[in-house]
Amino acid sequence: MDYQFRFWHSLLNPSKLAFALDNQEQDYHIKGYRYRFYVLLGLTVLFFVVRGIWGMGTENLTHLFAANLEEEYIVSRYLSVIGAAIKGLLFFVFHYYFISLCLSILTDHSFKAISKIQLFVIASILVEKVIVFLVFSMSGFTTAISFLSLGPVSTYLTDDSFVIFFFNQLTIATAATIFIQYIFLSKWEEDGKGLLLAKIIAVQIFFALVTAAISILPLYDYISKVVGL
């Protein structure tokens, strides 16, 4: 039998998709998925490129422009756009493959099935990033803290950068991710759904902690010292 993968229909009917994914090794063929996979991959990379062209994340290049180093500035901007495209690709790979692998190990469910569910997760995160970018582009400036996260709230409670960056990773998309992963993976769980939810939340918290730790490290200074800049 064939299951026609349609993004919104599949998202709003998790039981049907979960059943098809659970039986795809036998008699179910997921049709239309590959096309949507490449469309979302393309949109993800395109978004990061557009964001790079706009200049988000290139604040460290301002000194070249101010110093009237036009050629160096132009080359740096081109390189930053290429870097943005690579970053978009890595973002997609991380959420589609690496997170799927983590959940597969923790839950003993099929990596192949979980990775397909991650397509909805990537879309939800991308939508949030687009909203933040649109607001930043209209206001004309950016901040390290997302207004769709718990980051702004945490600044009223503490001045600790690590804590602020940790809560900055807990966004509306994080809640959507937990919901999407749970609503699908729970279809394959007969018992222990509470434990499943705890594992899904633990993955989000772990990577939020890792991202917060990386955010407070002066990586640019370290790299500059290593390469002798």
PDB file of N, CA, C and O in Angstrom, residues 14-44:
ATOM      1  N   PRO A  14      -1.400  12.313  12.986  1.00  0.00           N
ATOM      2  CA  PRO A  14      -0.198  11.567  13.385  1.00  0.00           C
ATOM      3  C   PRO A  14      -0.394  10.055  13.431  1.00  0.00           C
ATOM      4  O   PRO A  14       0.550   9.311  13.158  1.00  0.00           O
ATOM      5  N   SER A  15      -1.594   9.601  13.746  1.00  0.00           N
ATOM      6  CA  SER A  15      -1.826   8.158  13.849  1.00  0.00           C
ATOM      7  C   SER A  15      -1.632   7.463  12.511  1.00  0.00           C
ATOM      8  O   SER A  15      -1.005   6.395  12.431  1.00  0.00           O
ATOM      9  N   LYS A  16      -2.127   8.074  11.441  1.00  0.00           N
ATOM     10  CA  LYS A  16      -2.000   7.478  10.109  1.00  0.00           C
ATOM     11  C   LYS A  16      -0.548   7.441   9.649  1.00  0.00           C
ATOM     12  O   LYS A  16      -0.072   6.438   9.116  1.00  0.00           O
ATOM     13  N   LEU A  17       0.161   8.544   9.862  1.00  0.00           N
ATOM     14  CA  LEU A  17       1.555   8.586   9.463  1.00  0.00           C
ATOM     15  C   LEU A  17       2.388   7.630  10.313  1.00  0.00           C
ATOM     16  O   LEU A  17       3.258   6.924   9.790  1.00  0.00           O
ATOM     17  N   ALA A  18       2.131   7.604  11.621  1.00  0.00           N
ATOM     18  CA  ALA A  18       2.875   6.708  12.508  1.00  0.00           C
ATOM     19  C   ALA A  18       2.674   5.254  12.101  1.00  0.00           C
ATOM     20  O   ALA A  18       3.622   4.461  12.117  1.00  0.00           O
ATOM     21  N   PHE A  19       1.459   4.901  11.718  1.00  0.00           N
ATOM     22  CA  PHE A  19       1.178   3.534  11.274  1.00  0.00           C
ATOM     23  C   PHE A  19       1.915   3.215   9.980  1.00  0.00           C
ATOM     24  O   PHE A  19       2.500   2.136   9.830  1.00  0.00           O
ATOM     25  N   ALA A  20       1.910   4.167   9.063  1.00  0.00           N
ATOM     26  CA  ALA A  20       2.604   3.963   7.787  1.00  0.00           C
ATOM     27  C   ALA A  20       4.104   3.829   7.998  1.00  0.00           C
ATOM     28  O   ALA A  20       4.755   2.974   7.384  1.00  0.00           O
ATOM     29  N   LEU A  21       4.667   4.662   8.878  1.00  0.00           N
ATOM     30  CA  LEU A  21       6.097   4.596   9.161  1.00  0.00           C
ATOM     31  C   LEU A  21       6.465   3.293   9.853  1.00  0.00           C
ATOM     32  O   LEU A  21       7.529   2.720   9.604  1.00  0.00           O
ATOM     33  N   ASP A  22       5.586   2.832  10.710  1.00  0.00           N
ATOM     34  CA  ASP A  22       5.833   1.597  11.436  1.00  0.00           C
ATOM     35  C   ASP A  22       5.808   0.380  10.519  1.00  0.00           C
ATOM     36  O   ASP A  22       6.399  -0.661  10.828  1.00  0.00           O
ATOM     37  N   ASN A  23       5.135   0.510   9.378  1.00  0.00           N
ATOM     38  CA  ASN A  23       4.994  -0.616   8.461  1.00  0.00           C
ATOM     39  C   ASN A  23       5.703  -0.394   7.119  1.00  0.00           C
ATOM     40  O   ASN A  23       5.470  -1.145   6.174  1.00  0.00           O
ATOM     41  N   GLN A  24       6.568   0.628   7.064  1.00  0.00           N
ATOM     42  CA  GLN A  24       7.200   0.935   5.784  1.00  0.00           C
ATOM     43  C   GLN A  24       8.194  -0.132   5.350  1.00  0.00           C
ATOM     44  O   GLN A  24       8.520  -0.244   4.164  1.00  0.00           O
ATOM     45  N   GLU A  25       8.668  -0.948   6.289  1.00  0.00           N
ATOM     46  CA  GLU A  25       9.574  -2.023   5.916  1.00  0.00           C
ATOM     47  C   GLU A  25       8.827  -3.195   5.285  1.00  0.00           C
ATOM     48  O   GLU A  25       9.430  -4.091   4.705  1.00  0.00           O
ATOM     49  N   GLN A  26       7.512  -3.181   5.427  1.00  0.00           N
ATOM     50  CA  GLN A  26       6.717  -4.322   4.949  1.00  0.00           C
ATOM     51  C   GLN A  26       5.956  -3.961   3.675  1.00  0.00           C
ATOM     52  O   GLN A  26       6.414  -4.215   2.578  1.00  0.00           O
ATOM     53  N   ASP A  27       4.785  -3.353   3.838  1.00  0.00           N
ATOM     54  CA  ASP A  27       3.949  -3.137   2.659  1.00  0.00           C
ATOM     55  C   ASP A  27       3.534  -1.690   2.440  1.00  0.00           C
ATOM     56  O   ASP A  27       2.715  -1.407   1.580  1.00  0.00           O
ATOM     57  N   TYR A  28       4.086  -0.764   3.233  1.00  0.00           N
ATOM     58  CA  TYR A  28       3.721   0.644   3.076  1.00  0.00           C
ATOM     59  C   TYR A  28       4.864   1.413   2.420  1.00  0.00           C
ATOM     60  O   TYR A  28       6.020   1.301   2.838  1.00  0.00           O
ATOM     61  N   HIS A  29       4.520   2.196   1.410  1.00  0.00           N
ATOM     62  CA  HIS A  29       5.493   3.045   0.731  1.00  0.00           C
ATOM     63  C   HIS A  29       5.095   4.501   0.947  1.00  0.00           C
ATOM     64  O   HIS A  29       3.956   4.892   0.676  1.00  0.00           O
ATOM     65  N   ILE A  30       6.022   5.298   1.468  1.00  0.00           N
ATOM     66  CA  ILE A  30       5.770   6.711   1.742  1.00  0.00           C
ATOM     67  C   ILE A  30       6.049   7.492   0.469  1.00  0.00           C
ATOM     68  O   ILE A  30       7.213   7.661   0.070  1.00  0.00           O
ATOM     69  N   LYS A  31       5.013   7.967  -0.182  1.00  0.00           N
ATOM     70  CA  LYS A  31       5.163   8.696  -1.446  1.00  0.00           C
ATOM     71  C   LYS A  31       5.059  10.198  -1.195  1.00  0.00           C
ATOM     72  O   LYS A  31       4.262  10.649  -0.374  1.00  0.00           O
ATOM     73  N   GLY A  32       5.850  10.957  -1.922  1.00  0.00           N
ATOM     74  CA  GLY A  32       5.801  12.410  -1.815  1.00  0.00           C
ATOM     75  C   GLY A  32       6.690  12.977  -0.735  1.00  0.00           C
ATOM     76  O   GLY A  32       6.789  14.203  -0.591  1.00  0.00           O
ATOM     77  N   TYR A  33       7.362  12.091   0.028  1.00  0.00           N
ATOM     78  CA  TYR A  33       8.192  12.574   1.128  1.00  0.00           C
ATOM     79  C   TYR A  33       9.504  13.172   0.628  1.00  0.00           C
ATOM     80  O   TYR A  33       9.927  14.229   1.096  1.00  0.00           O
ATOM     81  N   ARG A  34      10.142  12.486  -0.310  1.00  0.00           N
ATOM     82  CA  ARG A  34      11.457  12.919  -0.786  1.00  0.00           C
ATOM     83  C   ARG A  34      11.396  14.335  -1.365  1.00  0.00           C
ATOM     84  O   ARG A  34      12.287  15.155  -1.139  1.00  0.00           O
ATOM     85  N   TYR A  35      10.327  14.632  -2.095  1.00  0.00           N
ATOM     86  CA  TYR A  35      10.165  15.965  -2.682  1.00  0.00           C
ATOM     87  C   TYR A  35      10.107  17.024  -1.591  1.00  0.00           C
ATOM     88  O   TYR A  35      10.786  18.058  -1.667  1.00  0.00           O
ATOM     89  N   ARG A  36       9.321  16.758  -0.547  1.00  0.00           N
ATOM     90  CA  ARG A  36       9.182  17.732   0.537  1.00  0.00           C
ATOM     91  C   ARG A  36      10.457  17.842   1.363  1.00  0.00           C
ATOM     92  O   ARG A  36      10.756  18.900   1.914  1.00  0.00           O
ATOM     93  N   PHE A  37      11.201  16.759   1.423  1.00  0.00           N
ATOM     94  CA  PHE A  37      12.499  16.774   2.102  1.00  0.00           C
ATOM     95  C   PHE A  37      13.428  17.779   1.420  1.00  0.00           C
ATOM     96  O   PHE A  37      14.033  18.635   2.074  1.00  0.00           O
ATOM     97  N   TYR A  38      13.551  17.684   0.102  1.00  0.00           N
ATOM     98  CA  TYR A  38      14.463  18.575  -0.628  1.00  0.00           C
ATOM     99  C   TYR A  38      13.957  20.010  -0.657  1.00  0.00           C
ATOM    100  O   TYR A  38      14.756  20.955  -0.661  1.00  0.00           O
ATOM    101  N   VAL A  39      12.642  20.188  -0.682  1.00  0.00           N
ATOM    102  CA  VAL A  39      12.089  21.546  -0.635  1.00  0.00           C
ATOM    103  C   VAL A  39      12.450  22.211   0.685  1.00  0.00           C
ATOM    104  O   VAL A  39      12.908  23.364   0.717  1.00  0.00           O
ATOM    105  N   LEU A  40      12.270  21.503   1.801  1.00  0.00           N
ATOM    106  CA  LEU A  40      12.580  22.068   3.110  1.00  0.00           C
ATOM    107  C   LEU A  40      14.080  22.290   3.261  1.00  0.00           C
ATOM    108  O   LEU A  40      14.508  23.303   3.832  1.00  0.00           O
ATOM    109  N   LEU A  41      14.884  21.372   2.734  1.00  0.00           N
ATOM    110  CA  LEU A  41      16.339  21.549   2.774  1.00  0.00           C
ATOM    111  C   LEU A  41      16.737  22.809   2.013  1.00  0.00           C
ATOM    112  O   LEU A  41      17.545  23.618   2.500  1.00  0.00           O
ATOM    113  N   GLY A  42      16.159  22.991   0.831  1.00  0.00           N
ATOM    114  CA  GLY A  42      16.461  24.171   0.037  1.00  0.00           C
ATOM    115  C   GLY A  42      16.026  25.452   0.720  1.00  0.00           C
ATOM    116  O   GLY A  42      16.761  26.447   0.723  1.00  0.00           O
ATOM    117  N   LEU A  43      14.846  25.444   1.314  1.00  0.00           N
ATOM    118  CA  LEU A  43      14.345  26.625   2.013  1.00  0.00           C
ATOM    119  C   LEU A  43      15.209  26.958   3.232  1.00  0.00           C
ATOM    120  O   LEU A  43      15.431  28.131   3.539  1.00  0.00           O
ATOM    121  N   THR A  44      15.687  25.926   3.904  1.00  0.00           N
ATOM    122  CA  THR A  44      16.533  26.139   5.081  1.00  0.00           C
ATOM    123  C   THR A  44      17.840  26.823   4.692  1.00  0.00           C
ATOM    124  O   THR A  44      18.236  27.823   5.287  1.00  0.00           O
TER     125      THR A  44
END
